PDB file of C-alpha atoms in Angstrom:
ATOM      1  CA  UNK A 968       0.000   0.000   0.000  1.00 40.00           C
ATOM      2  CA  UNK A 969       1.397   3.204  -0.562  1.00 42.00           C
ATOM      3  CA  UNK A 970       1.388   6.061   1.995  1.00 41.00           C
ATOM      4  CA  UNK A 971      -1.727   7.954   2.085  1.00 49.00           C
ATOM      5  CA  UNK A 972      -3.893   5.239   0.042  1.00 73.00           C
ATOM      6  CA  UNK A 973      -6.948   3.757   2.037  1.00 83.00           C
ATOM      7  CA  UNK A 974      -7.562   0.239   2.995  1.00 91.00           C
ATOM      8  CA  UNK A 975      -9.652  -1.519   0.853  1.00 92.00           C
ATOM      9  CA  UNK A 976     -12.295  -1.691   3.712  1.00 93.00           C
ATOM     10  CA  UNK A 977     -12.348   2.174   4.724  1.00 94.00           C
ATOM     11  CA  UNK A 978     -12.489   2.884   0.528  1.00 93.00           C
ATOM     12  CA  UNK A 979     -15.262   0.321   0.580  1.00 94.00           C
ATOM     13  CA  UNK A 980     -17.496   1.863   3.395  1.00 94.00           C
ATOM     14  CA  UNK A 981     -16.717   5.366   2.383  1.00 94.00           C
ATOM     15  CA  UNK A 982     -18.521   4.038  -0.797  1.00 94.00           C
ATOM     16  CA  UNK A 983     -21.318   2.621   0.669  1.00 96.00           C
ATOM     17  CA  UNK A 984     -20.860   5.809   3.587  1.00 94.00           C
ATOM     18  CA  UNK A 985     -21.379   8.211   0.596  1.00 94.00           C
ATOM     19  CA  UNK A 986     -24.417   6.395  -1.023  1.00 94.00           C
ATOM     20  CA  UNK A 987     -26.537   6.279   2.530  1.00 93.00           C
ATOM     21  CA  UNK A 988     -25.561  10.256   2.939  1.00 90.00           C
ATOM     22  CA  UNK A 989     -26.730  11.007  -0.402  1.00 92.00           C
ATOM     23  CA  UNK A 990     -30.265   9.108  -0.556  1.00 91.00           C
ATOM     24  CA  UNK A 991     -29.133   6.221  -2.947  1.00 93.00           C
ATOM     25  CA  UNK A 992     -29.363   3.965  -0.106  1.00 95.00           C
ATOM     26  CA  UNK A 993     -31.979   5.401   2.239  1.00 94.00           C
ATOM     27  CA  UNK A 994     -33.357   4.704   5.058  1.00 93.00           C
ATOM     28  CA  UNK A 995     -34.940   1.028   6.528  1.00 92.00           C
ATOM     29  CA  UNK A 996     -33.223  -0.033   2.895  1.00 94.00           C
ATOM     30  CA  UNK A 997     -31.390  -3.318   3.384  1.00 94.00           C
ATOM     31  CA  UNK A 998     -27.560  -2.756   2.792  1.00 94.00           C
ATOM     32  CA  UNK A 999     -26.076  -5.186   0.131  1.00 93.00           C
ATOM     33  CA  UNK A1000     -25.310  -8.526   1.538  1.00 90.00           C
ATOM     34  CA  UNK A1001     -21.934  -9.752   2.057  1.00 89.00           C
ATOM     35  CA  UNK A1002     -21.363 -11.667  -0.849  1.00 91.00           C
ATOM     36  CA  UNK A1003     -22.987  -8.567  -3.251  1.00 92.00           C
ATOM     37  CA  UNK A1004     -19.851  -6.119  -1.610  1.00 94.00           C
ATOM     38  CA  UNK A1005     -17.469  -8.469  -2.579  1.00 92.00           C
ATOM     39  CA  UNK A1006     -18.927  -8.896  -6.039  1.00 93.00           C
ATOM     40  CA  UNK A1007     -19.294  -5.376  -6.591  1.00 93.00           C
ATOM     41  CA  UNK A1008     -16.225  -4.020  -5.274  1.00 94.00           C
ATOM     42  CA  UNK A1009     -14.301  -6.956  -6.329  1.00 93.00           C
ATOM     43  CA  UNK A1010     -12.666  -7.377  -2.748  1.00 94.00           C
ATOM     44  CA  UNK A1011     -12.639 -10.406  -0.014  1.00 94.00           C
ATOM     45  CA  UNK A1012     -14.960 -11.735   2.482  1.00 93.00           C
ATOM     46  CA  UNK A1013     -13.167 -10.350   4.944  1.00 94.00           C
ATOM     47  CA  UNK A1014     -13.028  -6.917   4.029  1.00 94.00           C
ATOM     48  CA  UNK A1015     -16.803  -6.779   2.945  1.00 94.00           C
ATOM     49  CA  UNK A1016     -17.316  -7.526   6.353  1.00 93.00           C
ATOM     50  CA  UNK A1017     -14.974  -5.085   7.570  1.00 94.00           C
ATOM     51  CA  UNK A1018     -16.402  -2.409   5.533  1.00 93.00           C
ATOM     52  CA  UNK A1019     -20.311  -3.095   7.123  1.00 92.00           C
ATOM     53  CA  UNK A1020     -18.557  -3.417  10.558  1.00 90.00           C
ATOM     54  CA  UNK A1021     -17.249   0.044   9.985  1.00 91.00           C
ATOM     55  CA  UNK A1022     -20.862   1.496   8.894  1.00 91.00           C
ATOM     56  CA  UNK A1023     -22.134  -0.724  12.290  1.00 86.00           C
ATOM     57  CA  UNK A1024     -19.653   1.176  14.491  1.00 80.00           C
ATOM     58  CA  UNK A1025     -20.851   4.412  12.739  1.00 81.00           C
ATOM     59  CA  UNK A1026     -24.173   3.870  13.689  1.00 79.00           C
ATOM     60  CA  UNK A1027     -25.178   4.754  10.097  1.00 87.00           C
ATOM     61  CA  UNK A1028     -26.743   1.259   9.501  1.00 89.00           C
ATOM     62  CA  UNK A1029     -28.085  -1.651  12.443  1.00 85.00           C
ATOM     63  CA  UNK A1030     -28.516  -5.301  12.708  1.00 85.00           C
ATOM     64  CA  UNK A1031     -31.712  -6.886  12.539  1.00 84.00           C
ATOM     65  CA  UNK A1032     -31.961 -10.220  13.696  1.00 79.00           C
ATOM     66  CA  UNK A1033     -32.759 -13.040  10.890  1.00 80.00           C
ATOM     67  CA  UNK A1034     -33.478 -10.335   8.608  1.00 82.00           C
ATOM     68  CA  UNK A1035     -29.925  -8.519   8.026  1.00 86.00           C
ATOM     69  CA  UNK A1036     -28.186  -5.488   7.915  1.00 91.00           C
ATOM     70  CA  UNK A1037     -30.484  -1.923   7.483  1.00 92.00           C
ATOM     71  CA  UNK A1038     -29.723   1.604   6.941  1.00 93.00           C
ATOM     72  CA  UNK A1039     -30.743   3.212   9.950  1.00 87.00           C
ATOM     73  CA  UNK A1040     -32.931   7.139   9.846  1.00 83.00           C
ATOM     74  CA  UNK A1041     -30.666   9.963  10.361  1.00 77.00           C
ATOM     75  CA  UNK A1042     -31.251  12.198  13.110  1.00 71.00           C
ATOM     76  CA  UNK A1043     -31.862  15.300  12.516  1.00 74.00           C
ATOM     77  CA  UNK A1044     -29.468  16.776  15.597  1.00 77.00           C
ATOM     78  CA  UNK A1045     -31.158  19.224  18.033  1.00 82.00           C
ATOM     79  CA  UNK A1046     -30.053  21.346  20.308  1.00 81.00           C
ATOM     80  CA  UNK A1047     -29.598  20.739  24.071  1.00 83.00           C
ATOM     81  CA  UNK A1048     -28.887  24.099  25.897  1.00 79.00           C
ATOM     82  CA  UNK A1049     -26.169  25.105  28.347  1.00 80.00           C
ATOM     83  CA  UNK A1050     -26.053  28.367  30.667  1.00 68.00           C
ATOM     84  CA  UNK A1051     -23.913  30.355  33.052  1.00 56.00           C
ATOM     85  CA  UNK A1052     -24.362  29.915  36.338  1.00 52.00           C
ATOM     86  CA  UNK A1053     -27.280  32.058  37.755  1.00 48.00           C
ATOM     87  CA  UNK A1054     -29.939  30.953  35.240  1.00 46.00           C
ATOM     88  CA  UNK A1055     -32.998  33.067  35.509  1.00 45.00           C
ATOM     89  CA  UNK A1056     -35.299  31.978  38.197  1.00 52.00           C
ATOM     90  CA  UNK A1057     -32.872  29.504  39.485  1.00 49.00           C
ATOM     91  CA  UNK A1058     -34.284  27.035  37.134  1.00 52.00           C
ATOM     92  CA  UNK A1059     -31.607  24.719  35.003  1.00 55.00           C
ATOM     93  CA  UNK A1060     -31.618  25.856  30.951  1.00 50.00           C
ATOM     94  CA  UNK A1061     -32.997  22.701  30.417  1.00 54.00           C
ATOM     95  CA  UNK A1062     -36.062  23.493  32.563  1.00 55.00           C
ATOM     96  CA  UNK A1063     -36.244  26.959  31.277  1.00 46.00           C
ATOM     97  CA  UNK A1064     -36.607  25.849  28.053  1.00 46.00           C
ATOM     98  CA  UNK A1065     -39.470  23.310  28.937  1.00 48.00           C
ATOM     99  CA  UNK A1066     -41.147  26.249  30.619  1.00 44.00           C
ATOM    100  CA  UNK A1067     -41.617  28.298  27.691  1.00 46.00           C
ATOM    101  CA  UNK A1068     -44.795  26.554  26.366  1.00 45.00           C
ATOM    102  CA  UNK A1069     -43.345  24.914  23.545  1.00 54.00           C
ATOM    103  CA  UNK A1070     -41.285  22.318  25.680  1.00 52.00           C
ATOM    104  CA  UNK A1071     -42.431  19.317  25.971  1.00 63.00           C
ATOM    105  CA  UNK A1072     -39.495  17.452  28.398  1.00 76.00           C
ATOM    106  CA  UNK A1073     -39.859  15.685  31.519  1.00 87.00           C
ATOM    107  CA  UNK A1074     -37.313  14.404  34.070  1.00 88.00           C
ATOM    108  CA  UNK A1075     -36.982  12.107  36.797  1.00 93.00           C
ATOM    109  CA  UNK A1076     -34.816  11.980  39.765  1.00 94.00           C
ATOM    110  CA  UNK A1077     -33.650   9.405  42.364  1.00 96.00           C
ATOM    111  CA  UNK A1078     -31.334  10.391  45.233  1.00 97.00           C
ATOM    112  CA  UNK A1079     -29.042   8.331  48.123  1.00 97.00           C
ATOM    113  CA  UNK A1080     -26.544   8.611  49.883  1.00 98.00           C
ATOM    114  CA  UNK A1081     -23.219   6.656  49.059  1.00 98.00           C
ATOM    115  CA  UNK A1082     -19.742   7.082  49.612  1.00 98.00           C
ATOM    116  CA  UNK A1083     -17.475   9.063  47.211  1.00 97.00           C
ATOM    117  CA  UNK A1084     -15.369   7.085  44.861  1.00 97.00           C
ATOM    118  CA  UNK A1085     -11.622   7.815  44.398  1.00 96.00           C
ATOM    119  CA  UNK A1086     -12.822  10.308  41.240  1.00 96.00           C
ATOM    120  CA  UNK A1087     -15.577  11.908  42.557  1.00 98.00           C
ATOM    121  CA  UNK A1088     -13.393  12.523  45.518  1.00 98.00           C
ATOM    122  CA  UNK A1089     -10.993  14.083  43.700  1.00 98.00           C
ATOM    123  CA  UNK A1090     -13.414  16.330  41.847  1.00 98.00           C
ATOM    124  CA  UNK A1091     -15.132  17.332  44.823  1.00 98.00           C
ATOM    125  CA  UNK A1092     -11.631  17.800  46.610  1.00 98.00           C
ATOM    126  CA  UNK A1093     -12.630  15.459  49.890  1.00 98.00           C
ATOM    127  CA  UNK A1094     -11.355  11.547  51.179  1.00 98.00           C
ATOM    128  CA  UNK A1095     -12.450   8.825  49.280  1.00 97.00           C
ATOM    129  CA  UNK A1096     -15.148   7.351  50.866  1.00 97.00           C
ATOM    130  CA  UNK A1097     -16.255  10.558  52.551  1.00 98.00           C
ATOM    131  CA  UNK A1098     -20.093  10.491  52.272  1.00 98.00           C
ATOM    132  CA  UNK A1099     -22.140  12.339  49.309  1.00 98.00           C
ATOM    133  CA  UNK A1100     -25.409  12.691  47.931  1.00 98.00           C
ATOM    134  CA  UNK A1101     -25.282  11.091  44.399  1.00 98.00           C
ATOM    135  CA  UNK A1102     -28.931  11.921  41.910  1.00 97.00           C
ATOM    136  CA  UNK A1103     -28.954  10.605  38.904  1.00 97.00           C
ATOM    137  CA  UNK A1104     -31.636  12.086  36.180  1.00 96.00           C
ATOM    138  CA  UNK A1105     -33.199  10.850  32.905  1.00 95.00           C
ATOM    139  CA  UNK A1106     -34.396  13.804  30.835  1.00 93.00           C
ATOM    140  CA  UNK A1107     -36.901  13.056  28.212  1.00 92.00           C
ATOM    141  CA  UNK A1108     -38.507  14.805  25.207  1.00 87.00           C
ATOM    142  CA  UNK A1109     -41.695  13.953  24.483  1.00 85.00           C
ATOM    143  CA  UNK A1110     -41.063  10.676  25.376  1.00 88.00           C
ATOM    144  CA  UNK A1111     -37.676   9.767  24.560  1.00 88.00           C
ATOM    145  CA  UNK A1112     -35.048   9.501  26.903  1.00 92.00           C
ATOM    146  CA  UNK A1113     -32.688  12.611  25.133  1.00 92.00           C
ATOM    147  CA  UNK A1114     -29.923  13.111  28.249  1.00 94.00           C
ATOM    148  CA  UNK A1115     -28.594  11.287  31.502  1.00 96.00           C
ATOM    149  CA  UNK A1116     -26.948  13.423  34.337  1.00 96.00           C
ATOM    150  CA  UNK A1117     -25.427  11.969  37.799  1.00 97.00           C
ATOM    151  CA  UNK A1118     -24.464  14.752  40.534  1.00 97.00           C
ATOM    152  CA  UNK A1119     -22.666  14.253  43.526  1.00 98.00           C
ATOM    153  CA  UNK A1120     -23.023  16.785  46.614  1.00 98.00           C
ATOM    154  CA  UNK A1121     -20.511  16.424  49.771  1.00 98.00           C
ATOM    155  CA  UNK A1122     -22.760  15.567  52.525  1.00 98.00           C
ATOM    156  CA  UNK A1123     -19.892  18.188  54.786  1.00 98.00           C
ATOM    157  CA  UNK A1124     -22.077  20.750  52.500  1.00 98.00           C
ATOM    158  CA  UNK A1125     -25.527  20.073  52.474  1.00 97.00           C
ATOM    159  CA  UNK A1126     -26.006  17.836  55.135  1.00 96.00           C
ATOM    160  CA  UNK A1127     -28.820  18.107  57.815  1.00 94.00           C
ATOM    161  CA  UNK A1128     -29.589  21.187  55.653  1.00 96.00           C
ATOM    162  CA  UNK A1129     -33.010  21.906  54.043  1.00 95.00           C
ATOM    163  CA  UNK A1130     -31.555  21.448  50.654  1.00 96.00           C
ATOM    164  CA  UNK A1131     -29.362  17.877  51.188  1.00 96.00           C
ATOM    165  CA  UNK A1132     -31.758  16.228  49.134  1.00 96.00           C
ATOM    166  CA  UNK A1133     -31.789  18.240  45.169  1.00 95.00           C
ATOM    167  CA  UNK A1134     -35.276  17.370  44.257  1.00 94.00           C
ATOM    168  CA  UNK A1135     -37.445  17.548  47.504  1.00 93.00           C
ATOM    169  CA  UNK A1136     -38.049  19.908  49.857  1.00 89.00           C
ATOM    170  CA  UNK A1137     -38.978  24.086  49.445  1.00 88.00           C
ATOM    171  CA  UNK A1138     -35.719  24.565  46.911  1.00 90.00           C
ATOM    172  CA  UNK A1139     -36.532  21.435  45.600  1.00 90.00           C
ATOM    173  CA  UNK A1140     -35.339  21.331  41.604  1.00 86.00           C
ATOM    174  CA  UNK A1141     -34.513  25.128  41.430  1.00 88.00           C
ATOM    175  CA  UNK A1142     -30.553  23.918  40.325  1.00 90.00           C
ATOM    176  CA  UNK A1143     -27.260  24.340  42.606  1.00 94.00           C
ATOM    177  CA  UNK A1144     -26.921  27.982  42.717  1.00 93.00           C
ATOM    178  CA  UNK A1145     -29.819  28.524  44.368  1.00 93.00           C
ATOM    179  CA  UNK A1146     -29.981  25.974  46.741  1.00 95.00           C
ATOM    180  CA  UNK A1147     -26.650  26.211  48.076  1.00 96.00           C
ATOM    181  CA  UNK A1148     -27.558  30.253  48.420  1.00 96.00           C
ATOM    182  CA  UNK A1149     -30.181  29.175  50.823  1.00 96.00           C
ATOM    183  CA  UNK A1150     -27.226  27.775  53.456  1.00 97.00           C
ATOM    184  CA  UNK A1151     -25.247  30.793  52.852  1.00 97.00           C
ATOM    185  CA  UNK A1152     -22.938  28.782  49.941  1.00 97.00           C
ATOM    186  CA  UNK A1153     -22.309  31.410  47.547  1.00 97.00           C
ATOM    187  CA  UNK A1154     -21.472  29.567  44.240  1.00 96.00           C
ATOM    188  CA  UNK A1155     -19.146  31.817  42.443  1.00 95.00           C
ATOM    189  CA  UNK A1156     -18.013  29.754  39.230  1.00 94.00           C
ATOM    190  CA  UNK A1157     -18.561  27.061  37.360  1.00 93.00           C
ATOM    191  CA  UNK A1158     -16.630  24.690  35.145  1.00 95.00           C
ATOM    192  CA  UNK A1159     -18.253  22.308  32.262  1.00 95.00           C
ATOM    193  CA  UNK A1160     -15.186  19.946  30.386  1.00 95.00           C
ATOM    194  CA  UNK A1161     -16.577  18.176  26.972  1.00 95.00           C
ATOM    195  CA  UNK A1162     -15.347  15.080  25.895  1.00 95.00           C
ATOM    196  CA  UNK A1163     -16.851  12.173  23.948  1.00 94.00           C
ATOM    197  CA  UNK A1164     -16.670   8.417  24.143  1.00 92.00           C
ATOM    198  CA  UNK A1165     -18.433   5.488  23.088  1.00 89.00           C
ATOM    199  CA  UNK A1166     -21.288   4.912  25.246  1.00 91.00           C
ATOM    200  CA  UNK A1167     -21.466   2.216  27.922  1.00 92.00           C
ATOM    201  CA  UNK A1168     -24.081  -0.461  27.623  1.00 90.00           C
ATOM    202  CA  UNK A1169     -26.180   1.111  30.602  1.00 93.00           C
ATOM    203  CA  UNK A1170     -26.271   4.527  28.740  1.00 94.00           C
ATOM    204  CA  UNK A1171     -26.906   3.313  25.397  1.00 90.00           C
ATOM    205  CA  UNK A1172     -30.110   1.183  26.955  1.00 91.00           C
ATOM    206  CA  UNK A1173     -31.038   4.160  28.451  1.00 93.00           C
ATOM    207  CA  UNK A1174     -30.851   6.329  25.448  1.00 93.00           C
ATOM    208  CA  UNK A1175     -32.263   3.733  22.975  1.00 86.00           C
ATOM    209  CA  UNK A1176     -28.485   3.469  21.126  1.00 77.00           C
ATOM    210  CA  UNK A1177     -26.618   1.322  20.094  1.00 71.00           C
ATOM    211  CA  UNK A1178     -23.563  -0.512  21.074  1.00 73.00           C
ATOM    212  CA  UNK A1179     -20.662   1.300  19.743  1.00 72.00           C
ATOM    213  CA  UNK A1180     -22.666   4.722  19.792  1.00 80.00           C
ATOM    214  CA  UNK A1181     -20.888   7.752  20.908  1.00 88.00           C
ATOM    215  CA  UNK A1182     -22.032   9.814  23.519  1.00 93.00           C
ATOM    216  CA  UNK A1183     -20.966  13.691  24.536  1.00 95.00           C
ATOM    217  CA  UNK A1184     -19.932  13.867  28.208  1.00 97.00           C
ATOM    218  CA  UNK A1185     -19.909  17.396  30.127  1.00 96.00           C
ATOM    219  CA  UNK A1186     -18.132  16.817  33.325  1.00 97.00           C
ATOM    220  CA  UNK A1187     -19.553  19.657  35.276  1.00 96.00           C
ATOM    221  CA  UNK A1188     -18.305  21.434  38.897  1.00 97.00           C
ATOM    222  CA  UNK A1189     -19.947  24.278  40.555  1.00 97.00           C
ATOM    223  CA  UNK A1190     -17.533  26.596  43.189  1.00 97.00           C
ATOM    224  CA  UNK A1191     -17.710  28.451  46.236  1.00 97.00           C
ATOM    225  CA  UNK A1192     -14.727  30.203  47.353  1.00 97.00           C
ATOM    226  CA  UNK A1193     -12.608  27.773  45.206  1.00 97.00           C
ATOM    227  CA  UNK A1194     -14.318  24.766  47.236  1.00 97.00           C
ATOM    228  CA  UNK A1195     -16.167  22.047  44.893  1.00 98.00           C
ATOM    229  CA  UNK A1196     -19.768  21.677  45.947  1.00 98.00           C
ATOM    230  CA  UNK A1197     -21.325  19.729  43.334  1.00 98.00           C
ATOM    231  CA  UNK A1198     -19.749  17.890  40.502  1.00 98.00           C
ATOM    232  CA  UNK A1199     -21.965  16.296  37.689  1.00 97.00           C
ATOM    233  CA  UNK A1200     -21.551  13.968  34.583  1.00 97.00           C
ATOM    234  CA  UNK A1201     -24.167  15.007  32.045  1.00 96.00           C
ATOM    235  CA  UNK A1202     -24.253  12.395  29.386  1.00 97.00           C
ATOM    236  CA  UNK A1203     -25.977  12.990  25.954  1.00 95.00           C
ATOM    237  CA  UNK A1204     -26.176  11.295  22.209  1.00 93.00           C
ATOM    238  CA  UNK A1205     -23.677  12.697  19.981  1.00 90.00           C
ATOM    239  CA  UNK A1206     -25.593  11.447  16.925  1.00 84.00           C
ATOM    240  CA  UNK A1207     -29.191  13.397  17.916  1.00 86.00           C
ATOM    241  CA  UNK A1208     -28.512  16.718  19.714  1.00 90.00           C
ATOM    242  CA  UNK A1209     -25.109  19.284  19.788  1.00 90.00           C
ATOM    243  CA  UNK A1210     -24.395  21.102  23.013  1.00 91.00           C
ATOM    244  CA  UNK A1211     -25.639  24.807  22.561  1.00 88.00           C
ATOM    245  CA  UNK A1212     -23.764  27.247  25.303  1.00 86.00           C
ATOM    246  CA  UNK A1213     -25.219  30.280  25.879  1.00 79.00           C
ATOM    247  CA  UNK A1214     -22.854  32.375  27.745  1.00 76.00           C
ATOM    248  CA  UNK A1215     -23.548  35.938  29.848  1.00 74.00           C
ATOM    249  CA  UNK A1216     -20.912  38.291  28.579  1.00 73.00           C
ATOM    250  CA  UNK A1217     -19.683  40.715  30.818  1.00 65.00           C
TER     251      UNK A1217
END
């Protein structure tokens, strides 16, 4: 092979690639067998089947049991929305934006206390095993699950507090900022690190992906004085919705 010329399996799923993005193989249409790429493309077994793995791992076609291979519907990606710090009314930009009629997204929350693993520990900036409040969220739109998001609060913070439990209570759901403003925790900044990564089974069955999926991951901390008081993985489909930040300038 010489340098900068494809494998015959990447130039054989860019071919096939090309022909799902440009409607000649649509949607729900069965992809050529096996035995048709080789004949077509004049290559081996093994690098047909390298070539639909490829598409698989793209998530641009899917398996179907006894029946074959399919080209799956494209996405159209929307937009999932990301704020500063003091969102108006205390309310996450996610719940603002369900709350402006047109929204149609739901959530829900579970809550317990565990202890902090050696990450979240570090994140948080206390002893492994300290204790902390870990809620972990499903967010849907209309219907379908659309984002995942596990927090962890130190339990030093907001324990034996009105607000150690996120969802219940009078603050109940009105976001960090808030709540920790109600035991005198002035949260002063805010971090959010994007990364992305195949998603793990548990997300993907969640999410209604597939294996091999990827999946945008915001690793989020909130700040008082420099002191972590919540940290957050917010985990979302890369191939349905892009991350829209919209940032106070000042």
């Amino acid at each position: 092979m010489t340098f900068g010329e494809q494998p015959a399996y990447l130039r054989v799923a860019g071919d096939l690639r090309q022909k799902i993005i440009n409607g000649s193989l649509p949607p729900h249409t069965r992809l050529p067998s096996q035995a048709r790429i080789r004949e077509e493309y004049g290559v081996s077994d093994t690098v047909a089947l390298e070539a639909r793995k490829v598409l698989m791992a793209e998530g641009l076609v899917e398996g179907r049991s006894g029946s074959g291979t399919y080209v799956r519907e494209r996405a159209v990606p929307r937009s999932v929305a990301r704020s500063g710090f003091r969102p108006i009314g205390g309310a996450t930009a996610f719940r603002q934006e369900q709350a402006d009629g047109d929204g149609r997204g739901t959530w829900e929350s579970s809550s317990a206390q565990t202890e902090a693993s050696a990450s979240v520990a570090e994140r948080l900036a206390i002893e492994p095993g300290d204790r902390v409040m870990c809620t972990r969220y499903v967010f849907r739109e209309s219907g379908e699950a659309m984002m995942l998001s596990t927090s962890w609060e130190p339990l030093a913070v907001t324990g034996r507090t009105p607000v150690m439990l996120p969802e219940e209570g009078p603050l109940g759901g009105m976001g960090v900022v808030e709540r920790m403003a109600a035991i005198d925790v002035i949260v002063d900044n805010v971090t959010e690190e994007v990364g992305a990564r195949p998603g793990l089974a548990e997300e993907l069955h969640a999410l209604g992906g597939v294996p091999g999926h990827v999946v945008l991951v915001i690793q989020r901390t909130f700040f008082a004085s420099g002191r972590p008081v919540e940290t957050a993985d917010v985990v979302i489909p890369a191939d349905r919705y892009r991350v829209a930040y919209h940032l106070p300038v000042k």
